[in-house]
mmCIF file of C-alpha atoms in Angstrom:
data_model
loop_
_atom_site.group_PDB
_atom_site.id
_atom_site.type_symbol
_atom_site.label_atom_id
_atom_site.label_comp_id
_atom_site.label_asym_id
_atom_site.label_seq_id
_atom_site.Cartn_x
_atom_site.Cartn_y
_atom_site.Cartn_z
ATOM 1 C CA THR A 1 0.000 0.000 0.000
ATOM 2 C CA GLN A 2 1.361 3.403 -0.955
ATOM 3 C CA LEU A 3 1.198 6.017 1.802
ATOM 4 C CA LEU A 4 2.047 9.696 1.802
ATOM 5 C CA GLU A 5 2.720 11.307 5.178
ATOM 6 C CA GLN A 6 2.561 15.069 5.446
ATOM 7 C CA SER A 7 4.090 17.195 8.151
ATOM 8 C CA PRO A 8 3.189 19.217 9.991
ATOM 9 C CA GLN A 9 -0.511 18.339 10.304
ATOM 10 C CA PHE A 10 -1.393 21.850 11.490
ATOM 11 C CA LEU A 11 0.405 25.143 11.137
ATOM 12 C CA SER A 12 -0.702 28.499 12.531
ATOM 13 C CA ILE A 13 1.504 31.450 11.599
ATOM 14 C CA GLN A 14 1.458 35.227 11.245
ATOM 15 C CA GLU A 15 1.270 37.049 7.957
ATOM 16 C CA GLY A 16 4.717 37.524 6.458
ATOM 17 C CA GLU A 17 6.271 34.369 7.880
ATOM 18 C CA ASN A 18 7.784 31.601 5.761
ATOM 19 C CA LEU A 19 6.838 27.938 6.042
ATOM 20 C CA THR A 20 7.602 24.532 4.584
ATOM 21 C CA VAL A 21 5.292 21.534 4.296
ATOM 22 C CA TYR A 22 6.768 18.087 3.760
ATOM 23 C CA CYS A 23 5.299 15.080 1.968
ATOM 24 C CA ASN A 24 7.121 11.778 2.465
ATOM 25 C CA SER A 25 6.722 8.203 1.320
ATOM 26 C CA SER A 26 8.688 4.988 1.082
ATOM 27 C CA SER A 27 7.168 4.435 -2.379
ATOM 28 C CA VAL A 28 8.243 5.854 -5.714
ATOM 29 C CA PHE A 29 5.726 7.947 -7.624
ATOM 30 C CA SER A 30 5.705 8.740 -11.337
ATOM 31 C CA SER A 31 4.474 12.225 -10.520
ATOM 32 C CA LEU A 32 3.357 14.233 -7.537
ATOM 33 C CA GLN A 33 0.700 16.898 -7.347
ATOM 34 C CA TRP A 34 -0.063 19.559 -4.758
ATOM 35 C CA TYR A 35 -3.598 20.756 -4.120
ATOM 36 C CA ARG A 36 -5.228 23.330 -1.883
ATOM 37 C CA GLN A 37 -8.709 22.710 -0.557
ATOM 38 C CA GLU A 38 -10.993 25.265 1.064
ATOM 39 C CA PRO A 39 -14.074 24.445 3.167
ATOM 40 C CA GLY A 40 -17.005 23.199 1.111
ATOM 41 C CA GLU A 41 -14.957 22.946 -2.069
ATOM 42 C CA GLY A 42 -13.000 20.339 -3.959
ATOM 43 C CA PRO A 43 -9.187 20.317 -4.088
ATOM 44 C CA VAL A 44 -7.689 22.783 -6.566
ATOM 45 C CA LEU A 45 -4.505 21.783 -8.366
ATOM 46 C CA LEU A 46 -1.505 23.998 -7.630
ATOM 47 C CA VAL A 47 1.286 22.169 -9.432
ATOM 48 C CA THR A 48 2.443 18.836 -10.815
ATOM 49 C CA VAL A 49 6.068 17.709 -10.552
ATOM 50 C CA VAL A 50 7.271 14.831 -12.673
ATOM 51 C CA THR A 51 11.071 14.689 -12.748
ATOM 52 C CA GLY A 52 13.204 13.733 -9.739
ATOM 53 C CA GLY A 53 14.890 16.867 -8.365
ATOM 54 C CA GLU A 54 12.459 19.154 -10.184
ATOM 55 C CA VAL A 55 11.738 22.568 -8.659
ATOM 56 C CA LYS A 56 8.715 24.629 -9.704
ATOM 57 C CA LYS A 57 7.758 28.119 -8.573
ATOM 58 C CA LEU A 58 4.290 29.580 -8.487
ATOM 59 C CA LYS A 59 4.587 33.188 -7.262
ATOM 60 C CA ARG A 60 5.447 32.831 -3.544
ATOM 61 C CA LEU A 61 5.140 29.029 -3.586
ATOM 62 C CA THR A 62 8.115 26.772 -4.363
ATOM 63 C CA PHE A 63 7.623 23.056 -4.937
ATOM 64 C CA GLN A 64 10.352 20.460 -5.030
ATOM 65 C CA PHE A 65 10.250 16.765 -6.005
ATOM 66 C CA GLY A 66 12.852 14.583 -4.326
ATOM 67 C CA ASP A 67 15.633 13.053 -6.420
ATOM 68 C CA ALA A 68 14.292 9.558 -5.768
ATOM 69 C CA ARG A 69 10.680 10.656 -6.477
ATOM 70 C CA LYS A 70 9.560 9.519 -3.011
ATOM 71 C CA ASP A 71 9.111 12.880 -1.337
ATOM 72 C CA SER A 72 8.231 16.494 -2.003
ATOM 73 C CA SER A 73 8.116 19.833 -0.247
ATOM 74 C CA LEU A 74 6.120 23.020 -0.529
ATOM 75 C CA HIS A 75 7.692 26.266 0.659
ATOM 76 C CA ILE A 76 5.644 29.445 1.017
ATOM 77 C CA THR A 77 7.448 32.767 1.315
ATOM 78 C CA ALA A 78 5.828 35.698 3.130
ATOM 79 C CA ALA A 79 2.556 33.894 3.804
ATOM 80 C CA GLN A 80 -0.682 35.831 3.453
ATOM 81 C CA PRO A 81 -4.151 35.212 4.956
ATOM 82 C CA GLY A 82 -5.313 34.138 1.493
ATOM 83 C CA ASP A 83 -2.938 31.155 1.741
ATOM 84 C CA THR A 84 -5.102 29.677 4.516
ATOM 85 C CA GLY A 85 -6.453 26.233 3.646
ATOM 86 C CA LEU A 86 -5.814 22.518 3.580
ATOM 87 C CA TYR A 87 -2.745 21.570 1.538
ATOM 88 C CA LEU A 88 -2.671 18.080 0.085
ATOM 89 C CA CYS A 89 0.056 16.274 -1.747
ATOM 90 C CA ALA A 90 -1.028 13.433 -4.017
ATOM 91 C CA GLY A 91 1.065 10.913 -5.879
ATOM 92 C CA VAL A 92 0.429 8.942 -9.032
ATOM 93 C CA GLY A 93 1.917 5.484 -8.634
ATOM 94 C CA THR A 94 3.935 3.901 -11.394
ATOM 95 C CA GLY A 95 1.613 2.192 -13.831
ATOM 96 C CA PHE A 96 -1.569 3.486 -12.183
ATOM 97 C CA GLN A 97 -3.701 6.520 -12.868
ATOM 98 C CA LYS A 98 -5.360 7.036 -9.488
ATOM 99 C CA LEU A 99 -4.076 9.524 -6.946
ATOM 100 C CA VAL A 100 -2.790 8.518 -3.526
ATOM 101 C CA PHE A 101 -3.462 11.463 -1.238
ATOM 102 C CA GLY A 102 -1.306 12.620 1.627
ATOM 103 C CA THR A 103 -2.590 13.099 5.142
ATOM 104 C CA GLY A 104 -2.986 16.858 4.667
ATOM 105 C CA THR A 105 -1.594 20.013 6.288
ATOM 106 C CA ARG A 106 -4.027 22.578 7.584
ATOM 107 C CA LEU A 107 -2.539 26.080 7.370
ATOM 108 C CA LEU A 108 -3.895 29.169 9.121
ATOM 109 C CA VAL A 109 -2.305 32.516 8.350
ATOM 110 C CA SER A 110 -3.406 35.326 10.668
ATOM 111 C CA PRO A 111 -3.192 39.021 9.738
ATOM 112 C CA GLY B 1 -17.623 24.084 -19.533
ATOM 113 C CA GLU B 2 -14.350 24.210 -17.663
ATOM 114 C CA GLU B 3 -15.651 22.866 -14.383
ATOM 115 C CA VAL B 4 -16.651 19.472 -13.075
ATOM 116 C CA ALA B 5 -20.289 19.743 -12.036
ATOM 117 C CA GLN B 6 -21.506 17.563 -9.171
ATOM 118 C CA THR B 7 -25.113 17.235 -8.050
ATOM 119 C CA PRO B 8 -26.682 17.357 -5.600
ATOM 120 C CA LYS B 9 -24.503 19.384 -3.231
ATOM 121 C CA HIS B 10 -26.126 17.795 -0.177
ATOM 122 C CA LEU B 11 -28.000 14.498 0.197
ATOM 123 C CA VAL B 12 -29.609 13.066 3.321
ATOM 124 C CA ARG B 13 -30.710 9.437 3.406
ATOM 125 C CA GLY B 14 -32.084 7.158 6.070
ATOM 126 C CA GLU B 15 -30.059 4.031 6.747
ATOM 127 C CA GLY B 16 -30.974 1.403 4.157
ATOM 128 C CA GLN B 17 -32.120 3.898 1.529
ATOM 129 C CA LYS B 18 -30.537 4.338 -1.893
ATOM 130 C CA ALA B 19 -28.362 7.309 -2.784
ATOM 131 C CA LYS B 20 -27.414 8.442 -6.284
ATOM 132 C CA LEU B 21 -24.769 11.070 -7.026
ATOM 133 C CA TYR B 22 -24.044 12.690 -10.370
ATOM 134 C CA CYS B 23 -20.954 14.129 -12.032
ATOM 135 C CA ALA B 24 -20.571 15.950 -15.347
ATOM 136 C CA PRO B 25 -16.855 15.924 -16.253
ATOM 137 C CA ILE B 26 -15.168 18.615 -18.319
ATOM 138 C CA LYS B 27 -15.909 18.136 -22.028
ATOM 139 C CA GLY B 28 -12.976 16.439 -23.718
ATOM 140 C CA HIS B 29 -11.675 14.842 -20.522
ATOM 141 C CA SER B 30 -11.553 11.101 -21.030
ATOM 142 C CA TYR B 31 -10.848 10.029 -17.419
ATOM 143 C CA VAL B 32 -13.277 10.312 -14.533
ATOM 144 C CA PHE B 33 -12.483 9.450 -10.921
ATOM 145 C CA TRP B 34 -14.594 9.122 -7.785
ATOM 146 C CA TYR B 35 -13.130 9.708 -4.320
ATOM 147 C CA GLN B 36 -14.638 9.600 -0.858
ATOM 148 C CA GLN B 37 -13.382 12.114 1.722
ATOM 149 C CA VAL B 38 -13.913 11.179 5.328
ATOM 150 C CA LEU B 39 -12.745 12.808 8.576
ATOM 151 C CA LYS B 40 -12.160 16.035 6.615
ATOM 152 C CA ASN B 41 -8.747 15.033 5.278
ATOM 153 C CA GLU B 42 -8.654 11.394 4.282
ATOM 154 C CA PHE B 43 -9.336 10.689 0.602
ATOM 155 C CA LYS B 44 -10.244 7.165 -0.455
ATOM 156 C CA PHE B 45 -10.173 6.210 -4.146
ATOM 157 C CA LEU B 46 -13.313 4.417 -5.307
ATOM 158 C CA ILE B 47 -13.324 3.954 -9.075
ATOM 159 C CA SER B 48 -12.092 5.455 -12.340
ATOM 160 C CA PHE B 49 -13.384 5.410 -15.907
ATOM 161 C CA GLN B 50 -11.755 5.868 -19.280
ATOM 162 C CA ASN B 51 -14.670 7.235 -21.286
ATOM 163 C CA GLU B 52 -17.529 4.804 -20.544
ATOM 164 C CA ASN B 53 -15.273 1.911 -19.563
ATOM 165 C CA VAL B 54 -14.282 1.044 -16.009
ATOM 166 C CA PHE B 55 -10.517 1.663 -15.745
ATOM 167 C CA ASP B 56 -9.815 0.832 -12.121
ATOM 168 C CA GLU B 57 -12.402 -0.311 -9.575
ATOM 169 C CA THR B 58 -10.078 -1.547 -6.852
ATOM 170 C CA GLY B 59 -11.525 0.862 -4.280
ATOM 171 C CA MET B 60 -15.200 0.051 -4.743
ATOM 172 C CA PRO B 61 -17.154 -1.811 -2.027
ATOM 173 C CA LYS B 62 -18.864 -3.856 -4.726
ATOM 174 C CA GLU B 63 -21.694 -5.270 -2.687
ATOM 175 C CA ARG B 64 -23.435 -1.899 -2.344
ATOM 176 C CA PHE B 65 -21.644 0.584 -4.610
ATOM 177 C CA SER B 66 -21.955 0.839 -8.369
ATOM 178 C CA ALA B 67 -20.972 3.490 -10.908
ATOM 179 C CA LYS B 68 -21.520 4.278 -14.575
ATOM 180 C CA CYS B 69 -20.292 6.735 -17.188
ATOM 181 C CA LEU B 70 -22.556 6.478 -20.225
ATOM 182 C CA PRO B 71 -22.151 8.529 -23.419
ATOM 183 C CA ASN B 72 -23.968 11.883 -23.416
ATOM 184 C CA SER B 73 -25.029 11.491 -19.777
ATOM 185 C CA PRO B 74 -23.543 12.582 -16.450
ATOM 186 C CA CYS B 75 -21.540 9.901 -14.674
ATOM 187 C CA SER B 76 -23.245 8.441 -11.615
ATOM 188 C CA LEU B 77 -22.303 6.777 -8.344
ATOM 189 C CA GLU B 78 -25.038 4.772 -6.650
ATOM 190 C CA ILE B 79 -25.081 3.370 -3.149
ATOM 191 C CA GLN B 80 -27.704 0.737 -2.399
ATOM 192 C CA ALA B 81 -28.799 0.283 1.201
ATOM 193 C CA THR B 82 -26.736 3.106 2.681
ATOM 194 C CA LYS B 83 -25.010 2.660 6.032
ATOM 195 C CA LEU B 84 -24.014 5.253 8.610
ATOM 196 C CA GLU B 85 -20.357 4.749 7.636
ATOM 197 C CA ASP B 86 -21.125 5.926 4.077
ATOM 198 C CA SER B 87 -21.539 9.474 5.408
ATOM 199 C CA ALA B 88 -18.798 11.448 3.675
ATOM 200 C CA VAL B 89 -18.141 13.961 0.924
ATOM 201 C CA TYR B 90 -17.917 12.296 -2.472
ATOM 202 C CA PHE B 91 -15.716 14.025 -5.046
ATOM 203 C CA CYS B 92 -15.584 13.487 -8.744
ATOM 204 C CA ALA B 93 -12.544 14.522 -10.800
ATOM 205 C CA SER B 94 -11.724 14.441 -14.490
ATOM 206 C CA SER B 95 -8.521 14.598 -16.516
ATOM 207 C CA GLN B 96 -7.617 14.755 -20.188
ATOM 208 C CA SER B 97 -5.394 11.754 -20.644
ATOM 209 C CA ARG B 98 -2.911 9.478 -18.943
ATOM 210 C CA GLN B 99 -0.145 11.890 -19.884
ATOM 211 C CA ASP B 100 -1.906 14.875 -18.339
ATOM 212 C CA TYR B 101 -1.305 14.590 -14.644
ATOM 213 C CA GLY B 102 -3.613 17.457 -13.728
ATOM 214 C CA TYR B 103 -6.986 16.599 -12.255
ATOM 215 C CA THR B 104 -9.937 18.937 -11.954
ATOM 216 C CA PHE B 105 -12.193 18.218 -8.998
ATOM 217 C CA GLY B 106 -15.844 19.061 -8.556
ATOM 218 C CA SER B 107 -17.083 20.727 -5.390
ATOM 219 C CA GLY B 108 -18.397 17.451 -3.996
ATOM 220 C CA THR B 109 -21.638 15.915 -2.737
ATOM 221 C CA ARG B 110 -22.015 15.703 1.035
ATOM 222 C CA LEU B 111 -23.916 12.512 1.867
ATOM 223 C CA THR B 112 -25.348 12.232 5.359
ATOM 224 C CA VAL B 113 -26.848 8.891 6.377
ATOM 225 C CA VAL B 114 -29.094 9.130 9.439
#
């Protein structure tokens, strides 16, 4: 069974602070996606990383895929209240199409 | 349209009743997925379709759950004889192809079994 563990589970910070969310597994994934989910809504795709060692930037968000394609991180610079939400990593296993979701990180950014 | 449309948004059923959920994927997307979200965070894969064909049904509790994606109709997920443990938010997602790793999720159907 493929599992994705995220840490931390909860994070409460002040506006302007930086943070990093980690997504770890003992399994190899062909690609890894990051989503943000807000209450009452479905997850919204932020980024997909495919190549081991790949780094992608989306404004203040930086995503990295581990060299061995087993782990990933999300770094947010100068967090804003609008970044508040549930962050989910999700991996696509080799040879399969379905997503394996991480355990989630709930982020609260206070003004 | 460019969104995955799920109906209804909320559904309440008495234990033992049938529940039917609908999903209209984005036009041109050939893959459809159903997930169950419980305890706010945990996502459980149920089933996926490639067009109208079942692609992967390894997550489906087959004795009570069934799903279809027929041409020119919304996809559906049906639960016969609902149980309290079926209470969850059910999400549908669609994607263009196996090479497109981006999924677009609907806003979900919250099923409450009382």
